[in-house]
Structures are given as structure tokens and as C-alpha cells.
GROMACS .gro file of N, CA and C in nm:
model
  453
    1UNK      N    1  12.890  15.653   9.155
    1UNK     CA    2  12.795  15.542   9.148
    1UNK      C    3  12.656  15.598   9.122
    2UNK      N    4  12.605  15.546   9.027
    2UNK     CA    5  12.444  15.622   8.964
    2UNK      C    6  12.344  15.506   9.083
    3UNK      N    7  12.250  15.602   9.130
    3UNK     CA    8  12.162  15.546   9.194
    3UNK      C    9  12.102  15.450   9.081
    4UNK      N   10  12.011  15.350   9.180
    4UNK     CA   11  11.952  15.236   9.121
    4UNK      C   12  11.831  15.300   9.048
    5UNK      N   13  11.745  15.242   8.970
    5UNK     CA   14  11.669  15.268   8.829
    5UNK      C   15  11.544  15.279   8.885
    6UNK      N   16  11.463  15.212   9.049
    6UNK     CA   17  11.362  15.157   9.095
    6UNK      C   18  11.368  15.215   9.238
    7UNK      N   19  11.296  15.235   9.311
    7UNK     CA   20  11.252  15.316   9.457
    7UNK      C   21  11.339  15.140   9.527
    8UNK      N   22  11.406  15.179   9.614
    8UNK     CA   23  11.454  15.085   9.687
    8UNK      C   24  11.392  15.041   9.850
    9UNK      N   25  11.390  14.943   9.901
    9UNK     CA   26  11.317  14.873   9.965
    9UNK      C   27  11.341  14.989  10.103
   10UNK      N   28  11.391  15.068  10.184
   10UNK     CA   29  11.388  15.186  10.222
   10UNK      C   30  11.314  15.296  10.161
   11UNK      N   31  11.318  15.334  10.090
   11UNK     CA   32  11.197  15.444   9.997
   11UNK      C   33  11.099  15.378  10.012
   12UNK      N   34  11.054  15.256   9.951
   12UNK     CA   35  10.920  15.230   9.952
   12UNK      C   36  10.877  15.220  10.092
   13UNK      N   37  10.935  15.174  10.170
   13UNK     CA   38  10.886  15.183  10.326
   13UNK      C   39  10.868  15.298  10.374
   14UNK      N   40  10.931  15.397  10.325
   14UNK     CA   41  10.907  15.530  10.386
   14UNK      C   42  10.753  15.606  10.345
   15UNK      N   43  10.750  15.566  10.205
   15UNK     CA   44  10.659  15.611  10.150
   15UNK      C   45  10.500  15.577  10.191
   16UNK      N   46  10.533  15.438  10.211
   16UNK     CA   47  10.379  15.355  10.255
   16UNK      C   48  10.392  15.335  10.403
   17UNK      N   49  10.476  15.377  10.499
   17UNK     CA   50  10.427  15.406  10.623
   17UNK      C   51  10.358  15.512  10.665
   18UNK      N   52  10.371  15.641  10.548
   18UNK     CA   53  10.277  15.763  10.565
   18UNK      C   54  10.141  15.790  10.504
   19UNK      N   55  10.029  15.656  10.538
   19UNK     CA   56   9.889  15.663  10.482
   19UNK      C   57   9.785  15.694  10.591
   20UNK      N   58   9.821  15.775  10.681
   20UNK     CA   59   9.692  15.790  10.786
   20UNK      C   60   9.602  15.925  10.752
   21UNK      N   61   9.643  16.005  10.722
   21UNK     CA   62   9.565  16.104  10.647
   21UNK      C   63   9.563  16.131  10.492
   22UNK      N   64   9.391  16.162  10.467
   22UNK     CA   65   9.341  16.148  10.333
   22UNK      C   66   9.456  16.261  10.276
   23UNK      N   67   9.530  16.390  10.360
   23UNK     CA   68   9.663  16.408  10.255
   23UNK      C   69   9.751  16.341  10.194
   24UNK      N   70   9.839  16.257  10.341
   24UNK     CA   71   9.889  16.175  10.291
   24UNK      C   72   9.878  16.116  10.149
   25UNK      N   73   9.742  16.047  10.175
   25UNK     CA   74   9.726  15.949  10.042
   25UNK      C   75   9.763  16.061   9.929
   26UNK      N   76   9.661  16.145   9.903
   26UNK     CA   77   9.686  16.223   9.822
   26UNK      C   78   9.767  16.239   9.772
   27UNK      N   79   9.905  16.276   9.841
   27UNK     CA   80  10.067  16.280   9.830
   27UNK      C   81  10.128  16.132   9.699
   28UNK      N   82  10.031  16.008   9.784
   28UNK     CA   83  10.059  15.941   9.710
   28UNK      C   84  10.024  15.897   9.516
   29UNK      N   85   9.947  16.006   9.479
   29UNK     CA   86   9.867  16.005   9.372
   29UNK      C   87   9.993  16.011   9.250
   30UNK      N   88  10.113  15.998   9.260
   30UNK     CA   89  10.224  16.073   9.180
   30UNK      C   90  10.307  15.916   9.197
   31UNK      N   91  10.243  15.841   9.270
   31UNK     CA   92  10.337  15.706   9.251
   31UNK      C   93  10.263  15.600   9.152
   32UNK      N   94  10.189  15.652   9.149
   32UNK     CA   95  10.075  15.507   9.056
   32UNK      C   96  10.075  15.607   8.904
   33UNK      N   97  10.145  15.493   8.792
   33UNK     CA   98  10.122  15.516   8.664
   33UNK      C   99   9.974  15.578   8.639
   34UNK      N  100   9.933  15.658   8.530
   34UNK     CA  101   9.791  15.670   8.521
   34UNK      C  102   9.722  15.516   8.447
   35UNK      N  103   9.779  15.441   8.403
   35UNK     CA  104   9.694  15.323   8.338
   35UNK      C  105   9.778  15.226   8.487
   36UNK      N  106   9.783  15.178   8.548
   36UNK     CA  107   9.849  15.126   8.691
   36UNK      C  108   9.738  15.000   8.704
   37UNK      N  109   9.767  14.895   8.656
   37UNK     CA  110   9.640  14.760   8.616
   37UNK      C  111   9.720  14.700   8.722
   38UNK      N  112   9.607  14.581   8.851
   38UNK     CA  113   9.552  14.543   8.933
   38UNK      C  114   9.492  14.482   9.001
   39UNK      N  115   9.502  14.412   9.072
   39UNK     CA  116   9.366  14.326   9.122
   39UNK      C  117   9.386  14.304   9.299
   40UNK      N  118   9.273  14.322   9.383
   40UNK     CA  119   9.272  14.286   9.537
   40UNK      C  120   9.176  14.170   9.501
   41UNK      N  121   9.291  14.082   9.622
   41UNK     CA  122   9.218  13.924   9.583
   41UNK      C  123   9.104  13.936   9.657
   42UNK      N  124   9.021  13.846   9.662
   42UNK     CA  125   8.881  13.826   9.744
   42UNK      C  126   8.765  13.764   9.693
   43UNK      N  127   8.714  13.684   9.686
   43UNK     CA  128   8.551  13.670   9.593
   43UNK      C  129   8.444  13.737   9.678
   44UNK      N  130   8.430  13.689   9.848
   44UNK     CA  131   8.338  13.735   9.925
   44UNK      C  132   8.347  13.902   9.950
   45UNK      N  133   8.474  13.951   9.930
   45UNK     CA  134   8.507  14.103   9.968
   45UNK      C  135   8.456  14.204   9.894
   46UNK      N  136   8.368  14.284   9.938
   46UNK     CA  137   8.355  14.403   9.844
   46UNK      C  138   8.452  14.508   9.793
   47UNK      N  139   8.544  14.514   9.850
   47UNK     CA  140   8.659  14.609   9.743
   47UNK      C  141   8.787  14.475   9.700
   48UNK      N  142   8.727  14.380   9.673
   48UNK     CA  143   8.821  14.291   9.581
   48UNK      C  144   8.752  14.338   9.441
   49UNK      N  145   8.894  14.273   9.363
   49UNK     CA  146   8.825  14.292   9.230
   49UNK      C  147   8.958  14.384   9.119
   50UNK      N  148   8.918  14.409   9.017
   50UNK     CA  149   9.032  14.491   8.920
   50UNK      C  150   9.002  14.627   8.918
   51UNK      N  151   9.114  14.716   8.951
   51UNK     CA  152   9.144  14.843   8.935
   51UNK      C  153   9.221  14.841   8.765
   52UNK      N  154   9.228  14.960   8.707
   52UNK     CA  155   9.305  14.957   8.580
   52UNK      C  156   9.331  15.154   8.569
   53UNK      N  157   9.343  15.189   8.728
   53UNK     CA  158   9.404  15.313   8.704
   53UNK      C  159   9.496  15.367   8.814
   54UNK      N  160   9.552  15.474   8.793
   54UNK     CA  161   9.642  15.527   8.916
   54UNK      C  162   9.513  15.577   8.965
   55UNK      N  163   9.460  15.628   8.945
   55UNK     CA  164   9.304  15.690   9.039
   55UNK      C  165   9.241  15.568   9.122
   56UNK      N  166   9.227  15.482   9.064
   56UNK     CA  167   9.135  15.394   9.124
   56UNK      C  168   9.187  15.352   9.255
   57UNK      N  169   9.360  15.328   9.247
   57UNK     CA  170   9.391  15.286   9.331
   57UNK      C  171   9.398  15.395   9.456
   58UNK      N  172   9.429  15.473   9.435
   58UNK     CA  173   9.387  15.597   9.498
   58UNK      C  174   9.258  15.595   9.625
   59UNK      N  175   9.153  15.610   9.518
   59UNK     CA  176   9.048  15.592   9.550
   59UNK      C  177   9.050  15.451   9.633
   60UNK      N  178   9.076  15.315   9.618
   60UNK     CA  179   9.063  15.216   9.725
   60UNK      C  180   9.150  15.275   9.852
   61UNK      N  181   9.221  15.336   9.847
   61UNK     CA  182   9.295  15.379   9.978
   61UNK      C  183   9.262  15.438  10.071
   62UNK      N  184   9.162  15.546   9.985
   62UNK     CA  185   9.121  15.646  10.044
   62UNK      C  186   8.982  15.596  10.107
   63UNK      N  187   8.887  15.477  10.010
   63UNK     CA  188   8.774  15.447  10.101
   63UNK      C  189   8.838  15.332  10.257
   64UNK      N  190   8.950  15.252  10.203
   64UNK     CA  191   9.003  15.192  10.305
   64UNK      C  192   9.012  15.289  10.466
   65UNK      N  193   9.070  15.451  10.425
   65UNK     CA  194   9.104  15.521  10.595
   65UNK      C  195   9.003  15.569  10.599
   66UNK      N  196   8.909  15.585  10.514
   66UNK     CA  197   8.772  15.680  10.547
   66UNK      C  198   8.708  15.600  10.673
   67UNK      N  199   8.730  15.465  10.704
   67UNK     CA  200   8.693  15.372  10.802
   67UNK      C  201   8.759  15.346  10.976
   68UNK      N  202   8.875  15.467  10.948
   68UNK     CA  203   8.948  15.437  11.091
   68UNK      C  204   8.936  15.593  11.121
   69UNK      N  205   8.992  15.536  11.285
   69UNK     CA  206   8.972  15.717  11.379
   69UNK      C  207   9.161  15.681  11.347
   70UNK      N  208   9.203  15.805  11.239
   70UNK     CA  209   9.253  15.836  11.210
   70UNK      C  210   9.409  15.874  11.320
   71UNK      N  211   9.366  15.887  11.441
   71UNK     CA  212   9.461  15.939  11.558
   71UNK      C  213   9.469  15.772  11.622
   72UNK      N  214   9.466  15.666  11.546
   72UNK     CA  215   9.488  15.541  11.602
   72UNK      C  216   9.589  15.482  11.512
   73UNK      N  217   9.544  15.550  11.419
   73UNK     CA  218   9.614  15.502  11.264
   73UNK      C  219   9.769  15.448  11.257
   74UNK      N  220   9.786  15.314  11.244
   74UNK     CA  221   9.935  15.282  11.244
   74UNK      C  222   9.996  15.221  11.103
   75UNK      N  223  10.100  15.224  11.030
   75UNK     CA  224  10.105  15.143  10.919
   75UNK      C  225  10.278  15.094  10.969
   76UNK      N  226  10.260  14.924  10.991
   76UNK     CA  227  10.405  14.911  11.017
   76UNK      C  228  10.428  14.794  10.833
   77UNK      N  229  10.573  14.872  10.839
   77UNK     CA  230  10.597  14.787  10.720
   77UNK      C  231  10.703  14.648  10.748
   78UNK      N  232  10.691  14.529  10.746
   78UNK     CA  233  10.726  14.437  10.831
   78UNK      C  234  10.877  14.392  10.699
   79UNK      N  235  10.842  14.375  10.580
   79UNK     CA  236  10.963  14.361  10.480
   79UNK      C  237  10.934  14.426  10.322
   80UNK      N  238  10.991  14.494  10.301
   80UNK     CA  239  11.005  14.532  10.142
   80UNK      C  240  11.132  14.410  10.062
   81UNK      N  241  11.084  14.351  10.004
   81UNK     CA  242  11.203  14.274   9.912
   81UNK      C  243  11.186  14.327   9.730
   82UNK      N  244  11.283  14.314   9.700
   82UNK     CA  245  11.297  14.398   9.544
   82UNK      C  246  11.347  14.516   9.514
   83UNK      N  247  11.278  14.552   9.437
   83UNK     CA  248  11.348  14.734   9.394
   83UNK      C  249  11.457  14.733   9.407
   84UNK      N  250  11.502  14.918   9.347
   84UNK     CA  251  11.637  14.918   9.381
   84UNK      C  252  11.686  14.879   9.227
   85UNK      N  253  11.739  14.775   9.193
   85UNK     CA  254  11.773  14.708   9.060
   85UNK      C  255  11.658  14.634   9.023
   86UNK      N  256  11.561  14.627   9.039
   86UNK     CA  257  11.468  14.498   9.027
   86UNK      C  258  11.311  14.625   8.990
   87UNK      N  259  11.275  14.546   8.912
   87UNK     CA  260  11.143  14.665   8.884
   87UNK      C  261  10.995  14.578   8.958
   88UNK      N  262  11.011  14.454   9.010
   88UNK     CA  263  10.946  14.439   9.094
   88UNK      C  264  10.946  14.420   9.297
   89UNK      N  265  10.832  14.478   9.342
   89UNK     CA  266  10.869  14.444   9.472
   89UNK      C  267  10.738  14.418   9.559
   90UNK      N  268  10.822  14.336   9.699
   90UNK     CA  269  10.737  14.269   9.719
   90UNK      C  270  10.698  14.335   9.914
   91UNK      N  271  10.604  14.401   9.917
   91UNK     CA  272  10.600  14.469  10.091
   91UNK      C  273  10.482  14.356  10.118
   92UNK      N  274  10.531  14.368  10.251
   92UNK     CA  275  10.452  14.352  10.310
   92UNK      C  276  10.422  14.433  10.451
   93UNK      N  277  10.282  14.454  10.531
   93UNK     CA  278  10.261  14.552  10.616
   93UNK      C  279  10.155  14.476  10.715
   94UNK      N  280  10.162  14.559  10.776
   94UNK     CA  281  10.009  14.537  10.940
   94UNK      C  282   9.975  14.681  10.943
   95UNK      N  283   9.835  14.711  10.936
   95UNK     CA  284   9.777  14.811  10.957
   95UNK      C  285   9.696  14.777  11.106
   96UNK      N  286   9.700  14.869  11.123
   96UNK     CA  287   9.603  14.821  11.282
   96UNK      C  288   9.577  15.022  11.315
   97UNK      N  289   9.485  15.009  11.415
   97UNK     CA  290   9.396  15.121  11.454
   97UNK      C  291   9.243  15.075  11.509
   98UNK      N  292   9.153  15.198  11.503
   98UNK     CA  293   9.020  15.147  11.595
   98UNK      C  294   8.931  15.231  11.473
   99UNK      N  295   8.847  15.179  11.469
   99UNK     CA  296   8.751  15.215  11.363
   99UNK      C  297   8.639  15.340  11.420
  100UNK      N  298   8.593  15.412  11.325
  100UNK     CA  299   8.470  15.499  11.392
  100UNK      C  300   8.419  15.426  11.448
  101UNK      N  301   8.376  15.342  11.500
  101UNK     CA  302   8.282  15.299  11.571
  101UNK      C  303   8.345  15.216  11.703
  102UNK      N  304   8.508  15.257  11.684
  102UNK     CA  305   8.514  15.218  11.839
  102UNK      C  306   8.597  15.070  11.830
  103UNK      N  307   8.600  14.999  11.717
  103UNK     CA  308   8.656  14.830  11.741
  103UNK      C  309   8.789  14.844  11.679
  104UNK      N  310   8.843  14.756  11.777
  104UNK     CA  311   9.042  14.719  11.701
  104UNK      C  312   9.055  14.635  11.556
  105UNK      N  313   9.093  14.666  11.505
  105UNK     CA  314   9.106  14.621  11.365
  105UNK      C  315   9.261  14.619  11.329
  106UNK      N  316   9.288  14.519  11.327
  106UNK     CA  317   9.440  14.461  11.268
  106UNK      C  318   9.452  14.415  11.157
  107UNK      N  319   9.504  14.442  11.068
  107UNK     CA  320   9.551  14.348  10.924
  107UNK      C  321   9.672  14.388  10.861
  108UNK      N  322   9.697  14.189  10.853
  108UNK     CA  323   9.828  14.191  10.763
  108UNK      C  324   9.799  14.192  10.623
  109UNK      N  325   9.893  14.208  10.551
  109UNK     CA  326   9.848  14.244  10.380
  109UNK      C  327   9.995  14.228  10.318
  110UNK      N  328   9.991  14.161  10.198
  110UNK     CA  329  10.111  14.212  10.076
  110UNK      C  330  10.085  14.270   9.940
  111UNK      N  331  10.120  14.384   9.948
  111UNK     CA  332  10.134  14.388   9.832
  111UNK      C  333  10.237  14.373   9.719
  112UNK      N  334  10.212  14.344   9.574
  112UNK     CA  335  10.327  14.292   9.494
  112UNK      C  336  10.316  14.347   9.393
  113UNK      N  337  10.408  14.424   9.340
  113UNK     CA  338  10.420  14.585   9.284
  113UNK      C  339  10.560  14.581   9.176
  114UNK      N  340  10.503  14.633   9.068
  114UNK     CA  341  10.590  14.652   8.956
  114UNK      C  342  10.611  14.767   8.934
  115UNK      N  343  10.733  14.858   8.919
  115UNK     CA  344  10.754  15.011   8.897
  115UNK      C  345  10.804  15.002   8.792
  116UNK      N  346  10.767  15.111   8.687
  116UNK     CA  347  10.814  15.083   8.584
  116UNK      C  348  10.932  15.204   8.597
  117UNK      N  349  10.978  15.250   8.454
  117UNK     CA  350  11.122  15.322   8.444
  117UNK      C  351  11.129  15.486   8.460
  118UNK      N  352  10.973  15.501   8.497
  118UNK     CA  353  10.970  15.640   8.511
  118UNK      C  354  10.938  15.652   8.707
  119UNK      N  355  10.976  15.476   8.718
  119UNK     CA  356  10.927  15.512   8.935
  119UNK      C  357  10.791  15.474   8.934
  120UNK      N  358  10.728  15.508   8.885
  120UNK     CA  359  10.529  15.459   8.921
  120UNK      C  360  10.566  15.297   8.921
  121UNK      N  361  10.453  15.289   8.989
  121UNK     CA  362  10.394  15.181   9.019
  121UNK      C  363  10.285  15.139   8.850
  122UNK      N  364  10.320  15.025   8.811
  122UNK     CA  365  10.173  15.028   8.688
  122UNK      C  366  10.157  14.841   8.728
  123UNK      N  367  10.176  14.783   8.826
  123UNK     CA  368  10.113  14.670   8.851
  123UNK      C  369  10.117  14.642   8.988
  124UNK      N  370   9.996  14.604   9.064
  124UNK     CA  371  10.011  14.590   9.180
  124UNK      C  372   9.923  14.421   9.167
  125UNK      N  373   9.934  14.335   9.285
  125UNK     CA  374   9.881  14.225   9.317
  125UNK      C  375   9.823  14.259   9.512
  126UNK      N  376   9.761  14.270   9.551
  126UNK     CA  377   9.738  14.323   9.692
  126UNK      C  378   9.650  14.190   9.758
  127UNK      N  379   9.692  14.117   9.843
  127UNK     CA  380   9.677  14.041   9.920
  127UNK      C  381   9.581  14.065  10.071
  128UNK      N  382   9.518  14.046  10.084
  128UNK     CA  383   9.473  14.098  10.238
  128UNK      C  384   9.394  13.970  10.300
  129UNK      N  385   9.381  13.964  10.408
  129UNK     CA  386   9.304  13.908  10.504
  129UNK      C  387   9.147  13.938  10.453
  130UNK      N  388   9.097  13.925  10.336
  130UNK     CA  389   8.939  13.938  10.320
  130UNK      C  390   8.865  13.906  10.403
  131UNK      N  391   8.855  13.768  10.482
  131UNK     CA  392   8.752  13.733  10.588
  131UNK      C  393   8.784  13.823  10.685
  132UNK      N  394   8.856  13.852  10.716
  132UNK     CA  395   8.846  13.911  10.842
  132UNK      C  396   8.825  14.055  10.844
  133UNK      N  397   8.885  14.139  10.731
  133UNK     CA  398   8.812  14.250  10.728
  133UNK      C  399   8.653  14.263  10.652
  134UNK      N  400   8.661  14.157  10.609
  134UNK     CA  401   8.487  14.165  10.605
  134UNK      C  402   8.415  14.157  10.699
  135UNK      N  403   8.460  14.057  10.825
  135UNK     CA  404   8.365  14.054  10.971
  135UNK      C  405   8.431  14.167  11.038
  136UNK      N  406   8.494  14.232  11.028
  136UNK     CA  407   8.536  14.294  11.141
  136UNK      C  408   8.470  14.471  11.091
  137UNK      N  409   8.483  14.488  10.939
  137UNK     CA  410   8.459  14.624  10.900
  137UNK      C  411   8.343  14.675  10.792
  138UNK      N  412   8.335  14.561  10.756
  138UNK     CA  413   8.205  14.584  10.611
  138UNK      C  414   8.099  14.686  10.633
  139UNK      N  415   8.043  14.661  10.727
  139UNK     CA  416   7.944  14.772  10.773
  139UNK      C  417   8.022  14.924  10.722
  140UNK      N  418   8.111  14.968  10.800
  140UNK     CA  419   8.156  15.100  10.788
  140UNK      C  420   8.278  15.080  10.648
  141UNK      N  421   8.339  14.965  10.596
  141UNK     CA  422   8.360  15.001  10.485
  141UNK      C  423   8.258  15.051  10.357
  142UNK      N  424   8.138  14.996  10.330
  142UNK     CA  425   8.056  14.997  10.252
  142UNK      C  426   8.017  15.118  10.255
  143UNK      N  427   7.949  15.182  10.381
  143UNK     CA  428   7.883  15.290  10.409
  143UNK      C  429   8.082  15.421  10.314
  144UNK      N  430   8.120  15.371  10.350
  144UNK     CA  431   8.292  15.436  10.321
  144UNK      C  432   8.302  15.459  10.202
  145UNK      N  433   8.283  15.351  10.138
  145UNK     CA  434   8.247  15.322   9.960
  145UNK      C  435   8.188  15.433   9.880
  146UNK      N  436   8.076  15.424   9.981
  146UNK     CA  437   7.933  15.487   9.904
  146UNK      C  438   7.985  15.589   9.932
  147UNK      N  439   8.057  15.697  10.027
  147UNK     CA  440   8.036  15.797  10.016
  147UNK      C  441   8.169  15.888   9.982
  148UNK      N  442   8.272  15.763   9.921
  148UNK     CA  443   8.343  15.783   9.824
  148UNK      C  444   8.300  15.841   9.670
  149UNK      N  445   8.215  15.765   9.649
  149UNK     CA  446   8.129  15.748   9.514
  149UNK      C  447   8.081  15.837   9.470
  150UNK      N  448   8.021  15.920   9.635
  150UNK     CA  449   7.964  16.034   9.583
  150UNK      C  450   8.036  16.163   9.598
  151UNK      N  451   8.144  16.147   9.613
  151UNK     CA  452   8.223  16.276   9.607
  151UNK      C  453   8.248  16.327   9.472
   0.00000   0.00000   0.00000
């Protein structure tokens, strides 16, 4: 029996429960197509908006943990549906942890993800709780941003 064509809803969970260190992510730089087009919903949110690379997305990940004390860091993945035979799929997750500065921060999120035939990822749709990580983190996301930017 030839394995399926697409990371199956086990793989992908395995994969995106391991984002608490900026290695980690790193690790993840080999799943996102290099052209990997995008969008995090939001109008009020500052990291909403269109990505149109495997880097970029990268880069949102990486300013996303630059914002938590890292030894709090949890990623539960609640359902993967798709993959496997299907070149799209659909996770969903809860991140939760305590931020540098000390506050609990919980969020649910989906993302909705197309792999194409080589395994990458080249479409994502990412869902999040915008209001609430805007009141709860903006301050230290932004400051996160910026000093993404300047690396």
C-alpha cells in the first residue's frame, strides 16, 4: 500500500504542536512552498493582512513567540481534518502561555492549508481571535514586529 500523496492529519499535528522555540519554527521553514500565498484575517489587527512567501510566513511565527515566556509555551491541536488523500486541510489549535510581561494569553485559531504535491504548504487561510489578541498583546506584539524587522 503506497502512502497517501499529502502529510496526514497525525503528521500535521505532530508538526504544529512543536512551535515553542524560535528553532523549532525554524525547523518549520521546509514546510511552506517558497511562493506559499495567504492571508490572516483581521482589519483592526496588526499582523492581519497578505503574506505571498514561505519566509513571510515564517517570519509571522516567529514575531508571534517572540511575545511569550517561552517555558509556558503550549500548542494543543484540538482537530486536523483533510490531508492524507486530500491536498487541503483544515487544523485547528489553542495556544495559551504567559507573555514577557507576565499575563495569560489563550487563543483559539484555524488554520486552512493547501499542500501541494511536493508536501509544502503554498496556501494558507489563518483565522484567529484578532480582538482579543489585540487587547490582550499588541503592546509586546508590535514592539515583537519591530524587532523582527530589524534583524
Amino acid at each position: 500500500m503506497s502512502s497517501p500523496p499529502y502529510p496526514t492529519p497525525p503528521q500535521i499535528s505532530a508538526i504544529f504542536a512543536k512551535c515553542s522555540t524560535d528553532e523549532e519554527i525554524a525547523k518549520l521553514r521546509h514546510l511552506f512552498a517558497p511562493d506559499c500565498d495567504g492571508h490572516v484575517t483581521g482589519q483592526e489587527h496588526h499582523l492581519g493582512g497578505s503574506r505571498s512567501t514561505g519566509e513571510d510566513w515564517v517570519l509571522h511565527l516567529e514575531t508571534m513567540n517572540a511575545i511569550y515566556d517561552k517555558s509556558t509555551f503550549a500548542v494543543e491541536i484540538v482537530h486536523v481534518f483533510g490531508g492524507g488523500e486530500e491536498p487541503w486541510v483544515c487544523m485547528e489549535a489553542v495556544v495559551s502561555a504567559k507573555t514577557l510581561e507576565g499575563k495569560d494569553y489563550r487563543n483559539e485559531f484555524v488554520w486552512v492549508m493547501r499542500f501541494n504535491t511536493e508536501g509544502k504548504i503554498d496556501k494558507i487561510r489563518a483565522y484567529y481571535d484578532t480582538a482579543h489578541t489585540e487587547a490582550a498583546i499588541a503592546p509586546e506584539m508590535k514592539k515583537a514586529a519591530l524587532q523582527q524587522q530589524d534583524k
